[in-house]
Amino acid sequence: MSDMRYGDYLALGSILNAQHPRSSDPNELLFIIQHQTSELWMKLALHELRAARDAMRADDLPPAFKMLARVSRIMEQLVHAWDVLATMTPSEYSAIRPYLGTSSGFQSWQYREIEFMLGNKAPDLIKPHEQTNIYAALQSALDAPSLYDEAVRLLARRGLLNDPAVTERDVRQAHQASEAVAQAWLIVYRAPREYWELYELAEELVDLEDAFRLWRFRHVTTVERIIGFKTGTGGTGGVAYLRKMLDVVLFPELWKVRTDL
């Protein structure tokens, strides 16, 4: 171990040689590296989210707070990655677009798993991956409780929620706003000192969704800036689809409580 070098530890030989532009256009390297680095950040985000979910399930909340805060900071890095890609002009992108084939960011299974982890679930979302080797992993992520499912179950364990329709729901579907859950969070926010851990958890979750919204919004504006309203690669809806996703609310009761207080 004493003779290990920096490049060996980080496997830089593999990482720095993982870019294979298909065109002669110099801007393609930017496009590849932006997406590769985003996937690396998403890998870390998933690592932290899984650990946070496990900690919440074990009623060990302090470590979960640190992990969730870290994911929010990762989201900030992902937002800034779009800032770099936004330096690519429509003409520059048009020069490399034919070389992308049917590949599309919509096919990012790590992004899909992050959505599942945060509760934006629907069985149809894994269909594009049916013929791939990551289908089973995505199915497992779909079948598992989301981060917010664990938060709601925690409310029940702490005696603030008694609604089997919520705590025993089909976790393969997106969470639907529940008045019972809203009332439980309202109790927490009206007595933060009494329910300090739940109060801090709620704020970490709001921070996380806030950061995720910014990431999605920056994605939309960058795509519109570069390709306008053209159909995305792989036949995806492009900006129209991305704008629709901006309306998705992951933790609705935590936003509703701000009005109810």
mmCIF file of C-alpha atoms in Angstrom:
data_model
loop_
_atom_site.group_PDB
_atom_site.id
_atom_site.type_symbol
_atom_site.label_atom_id
_atom_site.label_comp_id
_atom_site.label_asym_id
_atom_site.label_seq_id
_atom_site.Cartn_x
_atom_site.Cartn_y
_atom_site.Cartn_z
ATOM 1 C CA MET A 1 0.000 0.000 0.000
ATOM 2 C CA SER A 2 2.872 2.393 0.745
ATOM 3 C CA ASP A 3 3.855 2.586 -2.929
ATOM 4 C CA MET A 4 0.332 3.256 -4.184
ATOM 5 C CA ARG A 5 0.220 6.327 -6.397
ATOM 6 C CA TYR A 6 -2.549 8.906 -6.783
ATOM 7 C CA GLY A 7 -3.507 7.718 -10.258
ATOM 8 C CA ASP A 8 -3.633 4.089 -9.152
ATOM 9 C CA TYR A 9 -5.903 4.772 -6.179
ATOM 10 C CA LEU A 10 -8.340 6.750 -8.336
ATOM 11 C CA ALA A 11 -8.053 4.437 -11.355
ATOM 12 C CA LEU A 12 -7.358 7.503 -13.472
ATOM 13 C CA GLY A 13 -6.163 5.372 -16.348
ATOM 14 C CA SER A 14 -9.679 3.979 -16.738
ATOM 15 C CA ILE A 15 -11.543 7.211 -15.981
ATOM 16 C CA LEU A 16 -9.513 9.527 -18.223
ATOM 17 C CA ASN A 17 -9.626 7.068 -21.086
ATOM 18 C CA ALA A 18 -13.396 6.526 -20.873
ATOM 19 C CA GLN A 19 -14.208 9.341 -23.332
ATOM 20 C CA HIS A 20 -14.652 8.171 -26.908
ATOM 21 C CA PRO A 21 -15.998 10.959 -29.149
ATOM 22 C CA ARG A 22 -17.665 9.669 -32.308
ATOM 23 C CA SER A 23 -17.284 12.888 -34.260
ATOM 24 C CA SER A 24 -14.336 15.145 -35.018
ATOM 25 C CA ASP A 25 -16.079 18.094 -33.364
ATOM 26 C CA PRO A 26 -14.110 19.339 -30.299
ATOM 27 C CA ASN A 27 -17.339 20.148 -28.422
ATOM 28 C CA GLU A 28 -18.292 16.502 -28.128
ATOM 29 C CA LEU A 29 -15.768 16.013 -25.331
ATOM 30 C CA LEU A 30 -17.646 18.584 -23.230
ATOM 31 C CA PHE A 31 -20.919 16.743 -23.844
ATOM 32 C CA ILE A 32 -19.438 13.386 -22.828
ATOM 33 C CA ILE A 33 -17.592 14.598 -19.731
ATOM 34 C CA GLN A 34 -20.572 16.584 -18.450
ATOM 35 C CA HIS A 35 -22.761 13.501 -18.546
ATOM 36 C CA GLN A 36 -20.098 11.153 -17.194
ATOM 37 C CA THR A 37 -19.361 13.376 -14.201
ATOM 38 C CA SER A 38 -23.083 13.768 -13.540
ATOM 39 C CA GLU A 39 -23.420 9.981 -13.463
ATOM 40 C CA LEU A 40 -20.579 9.805 -10.940
ATOM 41 C CA TRP A 41 -22.314 12.345 -8.701
ATOM 42 C CA MET A 42 -25.538 10.365 -9.059
ATOM 43 C CA LYS A 43 -23.709 7.213 -7.985
ATOM 44 C CA LEU A 44 -22.633 8.970 -4.788
ATOM 45 C CA ALA A 45 -26.128 10.413 -4.267
ATOM 46 C CA LEU A 46 -27.656 6.932 -4.464
ATOM 47 C CA HIS A 47 -25.041 5.585 -2.051
ATOM 48 C CA GLU A 48 -25.954 8.287 0.481
ATOM 49 C CA LEU A 49 -29.717 7.996 -0.066
ATOM 50 C CA ARG A 50 -29.707 4.237 0.495
ATOM 51 C CA ALA A 51 -27.699 4.677 3.693
ATOM 52 C CA ALA A 52 -30.018 7.461 4.884
ATOM 53 C CA ARG A 53 -33.056 5.281 4.234
ATOM 54 C CA ASP A 54 -31.482 2.420 6.196
ATOM 55 C CA ALA A 55 -30.712 4.763 9.102
ATOM 56 C CA MET A 56 -34.282 6.070 9.137
ATOM 57 C CA ARG A 57 -35.603 2.507 9.116
ATOM 58 C CA ALA A 58 -33.406 1.780 12.155
ATOM 59 C CA ASP A 59 -34.582 4.949 13.971
ATOM 60 C CA ASP A 60 -31.008 6.259 13.858
ATOM 61 C CA LEU A 61 -31.700 9.743 12.569
ATOM 62 C CA PRO A 62 -28.529 11.809 13.225
ATOM 63 C CA PRO A 63 -26.470 9.959 10.571
ATOM 64 C CA ALA A 64 -29.411 10.272 8.167
ATOM 65 C CA PHE A 65 -29.371 14.056 8.588
ATOM 66 C CA LYS A 66 -25.725 14.215 7.506
ATOM 67 C CA MET A 67 -26.341 11.963 4.508
ATOM 68 C CA LEU A 68 -29.384 13.905 3.327
ATOM 69 C CA ALA A 69 -27.519 17.197 3.681
ATOM 70 C CA ARG A 70 -24.701 15.733 1.599
ATOM 71 C CA VAL A 71 -27.124 14.703 -1.158
ATOM 72 C CA SER A 72 -28.514 18.252 -1.254
ATOM 73 C CA ARG A 73 -24.961 19.514 -1.830
ATOM 74 C CA ILE A 74 -24.481 16.899 -4.555
ATOM 75 C CA MET A 75 -27.601 18.275 -6.240
ATOM 76 C CA GLU A 76 -25.924 21.687 -6.254
ATOM 77 C CA GLN A 77 -22.970 20.197 -8.111
ATOM 78 C CA LEU A 78 -25.357 18.677 -10.643
ATOM 79 C CA VAL A 79 -27.007 22.078 -11.136
ATOM 80 C CA HIS A 80 -23.637 23.688 -11.869
ATOM 81 C CA ALA A 81 -22.805 20.932 -14.337
ATOM 82 C CA TRP A 82 -25.659 22.236 -16.503
ATOM 83 C CA ASP A 83 -24.036 25.677 -16.351
ATOM 84 C CA VAL A 84 -20.990 24.251 -18.125
ATOM 85 C CA LEU A 85 -23.036 22.429 -20.764
ATOM 86 C CA ALA A 86 -25.021 25.625 -21.393
ATOM 87 C CA THR A 87 -21.894 27.111 -22.979
ATOM 88 C CA MET A 88 -22.585 24.818 -25.946
ATOM 89 C CA THR A 89 -24.488 26.681 -28.661
ATOM 90 C CA PRO A 90 -27.306 25.197 -30.792
ATOM 91 C CA SER A 91 -24.977 25.080 -33.801
ATOM 92 C CA GLU A 92 -22.314 23.231 -31.840
ATOM 93 C CA TYR A 93 -24.813 20.686 -30.544
ATOM 94 C CA SER A 94 -26.300 20.186 -34.016
ATOM 95 C CA ALA A 95 -22.844 19.188 -35.245
ATOM 96 C CA ILE A 96 -22.590 16.271 -32.781
ATOM 97 C CA ARG A 97 -26.244 15.274 -32.481
ATOM 98 C CA PRO A 98 -26.228 12.807 -35.432
ATOM 99 C CA TYR A 99 -23.493 10.851 -33.656
ATOM 100 C CA LEU A 100 -25.597 10.297 -30.513
ATOM 101 C CA GLY A 101 -27.855 7.798 -32.253
ATOM 102 C CA THR A 102 -30.809 6.775 -30.087
ATOM 103 C CA SER A 103 -28.972 7.408 -26.815
ATOM 104 C CA SER A 104 -30.814 9.740 -24.467
ATOM 105 C CA GLY A 105 -30.535 11.020 -20.918
ATOM 106 C CA PHE A 106 -33.990 9.486 -20.446
ATOM 107 C CA GLN A 107 -32.156 6.141 -20.418
ATOM 108 C CA SER A 108 -30.079 7.034 -17.338
ATOM 109 C CA TRP A 109 -30.969 4.239 -14.930
ATOM 110 C CA GLN A 110 -29.251 6.022 -12.045
ATOM 111 C CA TYR A 111 -31.468 9.064 -12.504
ATOM 112 C CA ARG A 112 -34.485 6.760 -12.619
ATOM 113 C CA GLU A 113 -33.386 5.103 -9.381
ATOM 114 C CA ILE A 114 -32.960 8.503 -7.721
ATOM 115 C CA GLU A 115 -36.527 9.334 -8.733
ATOM 116 C CA PHE A 116 -37.720 6.032 -7.270
ATOM 117 C CA MET A 117 -35.774 6.653 -4.083
ATOM 118 C CA LEU A 118 -37.423 10.067 -3.759
ATOM 119 C CA GLY A 119 -40.880 8.624 -4.425
ATOM 120 C CA ASN A 120 -41.618 9.469 -8.061
ATOM 121 C CA LYS A 121 -42.609 5.935 -8.970
ATOM 122 C CA ALA A 122 -44.570 4.270 -11.747
ATOM 123 C CA PRO A 123 -44.056 0.723 -13.087
ATOM 124 C CA ASP A 124 -44.110 2.006 -16.671
ATOM 125 C CA LEU A 125 -40.895 3.956 -16.066
ATOM 126 C CA ILE A 126 -38.754 0.829 -16.141
ATOM 127 C CA LYS A 127 -40.140 -0.496 -19.428
ATOM 128 C CA PRO A 128 -37.446 1.220 -21.564
ATOM 129 C CA HIS A 129 -34.880 -0.914 -19.680
ATOM 130 C CA GLU A 130 -36.584 -4.298 -20.112
ATOM 131 C CA GLN A 131 -33.942 -5.686 -22.458
ATOM 132 C CA THR A 132 -30.964 -4.429 -20.443
ATOM 133 C CA ASN A 133 -28.880 -5.970 -17.683
ATOM 134 C CA ILE A 134 -29.975 -3.357 -15.139
ATOM 135 C CA TYR A 135 -33.697 -4.128 -15.398
ATOM 136 C CA ALA A 136 -33.650 -6.362 -12.296
ATOM 137 C CA ALA A 137 -31.934 -3.651 -10.234
ATOM 138 C CA LEU A 138 -34.521 -1.080 -11.313
ATOM 139 C CA GLN A 139 -37.345 -3.487 -10.521
ATOM 140 C CA SER A 140 -35.863 -3.925 -7.062
ATOM 141 C CA ALA A 141 -35.668 -0.140 -6.616
ATOM 142 C CA LEU A 142 -39.287 0.174 -7.722
ATOM 143 C CA ASP A 143 -40.403 -2.485 -5.239
ATOM 144 C CA ALA A 144 -38.530 -0.932 -2.297
ATOM 145 C CA PRO A 145 -40.007 1.751 -0.016
ATOM 146 C CA SER A 146 -38.929 5.263 -0.942
ATOM 147 C CA LEU A 147 -37.134 7.639 1.380
ATOM 148 C CA TYR A 148 -40.451 9.361 2.085
ATOM 149 C CA ASP A 149 -42.206 6.050 2.722
ATOM 150 C CA GLU A 150 -39.685 5.477 5.509
ATOM 151 C CA ALA A 151 -40.282 8.985 6.853
ATOM 152 C CA VAL A 152 -44.032 8.354 6.965
ATOM 153 C CA ARG A 153 -43.515 4.995 8.693
ATOM 154 C CA LEU A 154 -41.310 6.780 11.196
ATOM 155 C CA LEU A 155 -44.172 9.165 11.971
ATOM 156 C CA ALA A 156 -46.309 6.114 12.707
ATOM 157 C CA ARG A 157 -43.686 4.552 14.971
ATOM 158 C CA ARG A 158 -43.428 7.815 16.891
ATOM 159 C CA GLY A 159 -47.191 7.720 17.529
ATOM 160 C CA LEU A 160 -48.178 10.605 15.245
ATOM 161 C CA LEU A 161 -49.874 8.625 12.487
ATOM 162 C CA ASN A 162 -52.320 5.730 12.499
ATOM 163 C CA ASP A 163 -53.480 5.191 8.938
ATOM 164 C CA PRO A 164 -52.811 1.746 7.385
ATOM 165 C CA ALA A 165 -53.912 3.110 3.997
ATOM 166 C CA VAL A 166 -50.726 5.172 4.058
ATOM 167 C CA THR A 167 -48.248 3.013 5.983
ATOM 168 C CA GLU A 168 -49.216 -0.213 4.170
ATOM 169 C CA ARG A 169 -49.759 1.211 0.692
ATOM 170 C CA ASP A 170 -48.352 -0.217 -2.547
ATOM 171 C CA VAL A 171 -44.881 1.337 -2.572
ATOM 172 C CA ARG A 172 -44.511 0.659 -6.308
ATOM 173 C CA GLN A 173 -46.798 3.630 -6.913
ATOM 174 C CA ALA A 174 -46.107 7.307 -6.289
ATOM 175 C CA HIS A 175 -47.097 8.644 -2.886
ATOM 176 C CA GLN A 176 -50.402 10.491 -2.926
ATOM 177 C CA ALA A 177 -50.999 13.452 -0.631
ATOM 178 C CA SER A 178 -52.630 12.362 2.620
ATOM 179 C CA GLU A 179 -54.433 14.564 5.111
ATOM 180 C CA ALA A 180 -53.423 12.184 7.911
ATOM 181 C CA VAL A 181 -49.748 12.623 7.024
ATOM 182 C CA ALA A 182 -50.228 16.392 6.715
ATOM 183 C CA GLN A 183 -51.709 16.522 10.205
ATOM 184 C CA ALA A 184 -48.820 14.472 11.607
ATOM 185 C CA TRP A 185 -46.249 16.879 10.168
ATOM 186 C CA LEU A 186 -48.331 19.793 11.454
ATOM 187 C CA ILE A 187 -48.002 18.421 14.995
ATOM 188 C CA VAL A 188 -44.235 18.251 14.517
ATOM 189 C CA TYR A 189 -43.969 21.821 13.226
ATOM 190 C CA ARG A 190 -46.155 23.210 15.993
ATOM 191 C CA ALA A 191 -43.936 21.652 18.670
ATOM 192 C CA PRO A 192 -40.425 21.455 17.187
ATOM 193 C CA ARG A 193 -38.644 21.125 20.531
ATOM 194 C CA GLU A 194 -40.802 18.160 21.502
ATOM 195 C CA TYR A 195 -40.269 16.449 18.149
ATOM 196 C CA TRP A 196 -36.832 17.821 17.308
ATOM 197 C CA GLU A 197 -35.561 14.824 15.336
ATOM 198 C CA LEU A 198 -38.681 14.652 13.180
ATOM 199 C CA TYR A 199 -38.572 18.416 12.739
ATOM 200 C CA GLU A 200 -34.974 18.273 11.530
ATOM 201 C CA LEU A 201 -35.773 15.335 9.272
ATOM 202 C CA ALA A 202 -38.618 17.296 7.700
ATOM 203 C CA GLU A 203 -36.348 20.251 6.974
ATOM 204 C CA GLU A 204 -33.659 18.012 5.483
ATOM 205 C CA LEU A 205 -36.280 16.486 3.190
ATOM 206 C CA VAL A 206 -37.504 19.931 2.129
ATOM 207 C CA ASP A 207 -33.908 20.987 1.431
ATOM 208 C CA LEU A 208 -33.481 17.852 -0.668
ATOM 209 C CA GLU A 209 -36.605 18.393 -2.738
ATOM 210 C CA ASP A 210 -35.745 22.077 -3.163
ATOM 211 C CA ALA A 211 -32.316 21.106 -4.526
ATOM 212 C CA PHE A 212 -33.830 18.419 -6.761
ATOM 213 C CA ARG A 213 -36.290 20.940 -8.200
ATOM 214 C CA LEU A 214 -33.438 23.292 -9.046
ATOM 215 C CA TRP A 215 -31.593 20.464 -10.788
ATOM 216 C CA ARG A 216 -34.647 19.614 -12.881
ATOM 217 C CA PHE A 217 -35.306 23.283 -13.676
ATOM 218 C CA ARG A 218 -31.714 23.863 -14.792
ATOM 219 C CA HIS A 219 -31.985 20.771 -16.961
ATOM 220 C CA VAL A 220 -35.072 22.177 -18.691
ATOM 221 C CA THR A 221 -33.561 25.599 -19.328
ATOM 222 C CA THR A 222 -30.298 24.136 -20.622
ATOM 223 C CA VAL A 223 -32.067 21.792 -23.038
ATOM 224 C CA GLU A 224 -34.335 24.590 -24.270
ATOM 225 C CA ARG A 225 -31.330 26.870 -24.704
ATOM 226 C CA ILE A 226 -29.489 24.292 -26.813
ATOM 227 C CA ILE A 227 -32.197 22.508 -28.833
ATOM 228 C CA GLY A 228 -35.348 24.566 -28.303
ATOM 229 C CA PHE A 229 -38.481 22.454 -28.588
ATOM 230 C CA LYS A 230 -37.078 19.800 -30.923
ATOM 231 C CA THR A 231 -37.778 16.165 -30.110
ATOM 232 C CA GLY A 232 -35.071 14.731 -27.883
ATOM 233 C CA THR A 233 -32.652 12.027 -28.978
ATOM 234 C CA GLY A 234 -34.172 8.577 -28.832
ATOM 235 C CA GLY A 235 -37.598 10.046 -29.620
ATOM 236 C CA THR A 236 -38.140 11.572 -26.171
ATOM 237 C CA GLY A 237 -40.377 14.594 -25.693
ATOM 238 C CA GLY A 238 -37.502 16.975 -24.977
ATOM 239 C CA VAL A 239 -38.431 20.220 -23.250
ATOM 240 C CA ALA A 240 -42.164 19.436 -23.215
ATOM 241 C CA TYR A 241 -41.576 16.296 -21.139
ATOM 242 C CA LEU A 242 -39.051 17.983 -18.853
ATOM 243 C CA ARG A 243 -41.408 20.887 -18.139
ATOM 244 C CA LYS A 244 -44.123 18.455 -17.175
ATOM 245 C CA MET A 245 -41.777 16.897 -14.623
ATOM 246 C CA LEU A 246 -41.330 20.281 -12.931
ATOM 247 C CA ASP A 247 -44.888 19.938 -11.602
ATOM 248 C CA VAL A 248 -44.114 16.708 -9.722
ATOM 249 C CA VAL A 249 -44.166 17.252 -5.938
ATOM 250 C CA LEU A 250 -42.318 14.550 -4.021
ATOM 251 C CA PHE A 251 -43.155 15.354 -0.403
ATOM 252 C CA PRO A 252 -46.506 17.193 -0.710
ATOM 253 C CA GLU A 253 -47.419 17.297 2.982
ATOM 254 C CA LEU A 254 -44.141 19.004 3.874
ATOM 255 C CA TRP A 255 -45.005 21.831 1.510
ATOM 256 C CA LYS A 256 -48.648 21.972 2.607
ATOM 257 C CA VAL A 257 -47.654 22.410 6.239
ATOM 258 C CA ARG A 258 -46.194 25.816 5.368
ATOM 259 C CA THR A 259 -49.685 27.015 4.481
ATOM 260 C CA ASP A 260 -51.406 25.250 7.390
ATOM 261 C CA LEU A 261 -49.187 26.640 10.141
#
